[in-house]
GROMACS .gro file of C-alpha atoms in nm:
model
   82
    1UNK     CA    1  -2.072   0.337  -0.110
    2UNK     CA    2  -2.051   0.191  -0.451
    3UNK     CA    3  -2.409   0.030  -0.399
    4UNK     CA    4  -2.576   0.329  -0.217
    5UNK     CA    5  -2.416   0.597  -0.416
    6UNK     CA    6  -2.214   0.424  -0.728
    7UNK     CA    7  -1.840   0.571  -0.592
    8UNK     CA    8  -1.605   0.373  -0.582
    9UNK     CA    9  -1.429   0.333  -0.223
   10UNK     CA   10  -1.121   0.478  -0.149
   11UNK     CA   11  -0.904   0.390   0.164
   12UNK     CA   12  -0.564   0.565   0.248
   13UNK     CA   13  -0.376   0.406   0.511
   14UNK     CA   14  -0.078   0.619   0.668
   15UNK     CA   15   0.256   0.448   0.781
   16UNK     CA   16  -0.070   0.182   1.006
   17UNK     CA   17   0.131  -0.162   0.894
   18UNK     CA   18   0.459  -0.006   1.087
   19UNK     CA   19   0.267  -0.027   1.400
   20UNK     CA   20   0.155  -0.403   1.345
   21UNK     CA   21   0.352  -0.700   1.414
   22UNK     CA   22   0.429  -0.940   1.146
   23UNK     CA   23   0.106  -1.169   1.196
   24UNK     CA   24  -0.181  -0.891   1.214
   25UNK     CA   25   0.015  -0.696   0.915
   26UNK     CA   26  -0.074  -1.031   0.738
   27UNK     CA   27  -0.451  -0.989   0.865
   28UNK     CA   28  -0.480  -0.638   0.761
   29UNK     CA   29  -0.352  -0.723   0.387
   30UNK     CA   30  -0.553  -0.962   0.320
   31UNK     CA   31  -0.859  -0.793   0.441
   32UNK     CA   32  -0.752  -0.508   0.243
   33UNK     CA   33  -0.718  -0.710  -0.075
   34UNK     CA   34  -1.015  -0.839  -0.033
   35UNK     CA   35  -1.134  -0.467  -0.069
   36UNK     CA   36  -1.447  -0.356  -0.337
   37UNK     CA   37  -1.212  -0.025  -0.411
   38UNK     CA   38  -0.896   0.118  -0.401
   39UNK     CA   39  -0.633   0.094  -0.111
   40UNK     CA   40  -0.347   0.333  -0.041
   41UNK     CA   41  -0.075   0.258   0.148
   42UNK     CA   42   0.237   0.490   0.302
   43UNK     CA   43   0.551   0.370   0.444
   44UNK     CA   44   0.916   0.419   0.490
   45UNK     CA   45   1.004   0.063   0.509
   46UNK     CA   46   0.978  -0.156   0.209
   47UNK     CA   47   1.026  -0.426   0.380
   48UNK     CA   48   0.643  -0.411   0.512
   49UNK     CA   49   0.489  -0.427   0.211
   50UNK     CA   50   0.648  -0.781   0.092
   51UNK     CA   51   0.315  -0.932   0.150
   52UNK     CA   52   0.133  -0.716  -0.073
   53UNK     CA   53  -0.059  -0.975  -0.306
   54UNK     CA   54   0.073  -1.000  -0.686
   55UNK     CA   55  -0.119  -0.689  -0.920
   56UNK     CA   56   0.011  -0.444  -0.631
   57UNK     CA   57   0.158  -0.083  -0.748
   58UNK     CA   58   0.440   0.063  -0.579
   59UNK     CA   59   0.552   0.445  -0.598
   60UNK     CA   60   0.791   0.605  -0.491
   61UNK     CA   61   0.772   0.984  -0.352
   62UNK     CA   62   1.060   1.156  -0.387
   63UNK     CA   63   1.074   1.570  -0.436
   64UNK     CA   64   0.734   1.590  -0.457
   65UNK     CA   65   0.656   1.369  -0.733
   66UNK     CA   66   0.545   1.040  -0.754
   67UNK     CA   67   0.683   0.756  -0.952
   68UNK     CA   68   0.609   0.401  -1.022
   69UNK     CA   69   0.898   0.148  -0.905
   70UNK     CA   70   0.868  -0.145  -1.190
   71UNK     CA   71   1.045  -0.429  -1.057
   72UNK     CA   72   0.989  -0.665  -0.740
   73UNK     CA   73   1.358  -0.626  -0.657
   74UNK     CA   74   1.368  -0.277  -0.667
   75UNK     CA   75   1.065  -0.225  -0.480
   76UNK     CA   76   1.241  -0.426  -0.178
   77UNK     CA   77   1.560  -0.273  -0.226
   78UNK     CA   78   1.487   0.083  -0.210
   79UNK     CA   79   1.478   0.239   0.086
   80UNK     CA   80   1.362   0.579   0.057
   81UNK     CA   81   0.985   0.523   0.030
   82UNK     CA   82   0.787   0.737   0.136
   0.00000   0.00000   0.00000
């Protein structure tokens, strides 16, 4: 897209690394990362998004709003992502 058009790719991803064991979730990130845009992805477990490669943003969505969780600890801990 960004060479035929000049947009920038975006991917969202719903709740897709719950459904992938621990090896091909590893695939899929790094294939993502690898990514010429950006990548969105939702989950309830935090857990599953350990891997994410340094640079990564975290939210959290909670009452309809969004909010950026600031620290690697407390984007493991929490576990109301969503």
């Amino acid at each position: 897209l960004r060479a035929e058009k000049g947009w920038t790719p975006l991917l969202l991803l719903d709740e897709v690394a719950a459904h992938l064991d621990e090896s091909r979730r590893a695939v899929l990130l790094e294939r993502l990362s690898g990514m010429d845009g950006q990548v969105w992805l939702t989950g309830t477990d935090p857990q599953i998004f350990t891997a994410l490669p340094a640079g990564s943003r975290f939210f959290r969505v909670a009452e309809g709003r969004a909010v950026v969780v600031d620290s690697q600890a407390e984007k493991i801990s929490r576990s109301s992502f969503c």
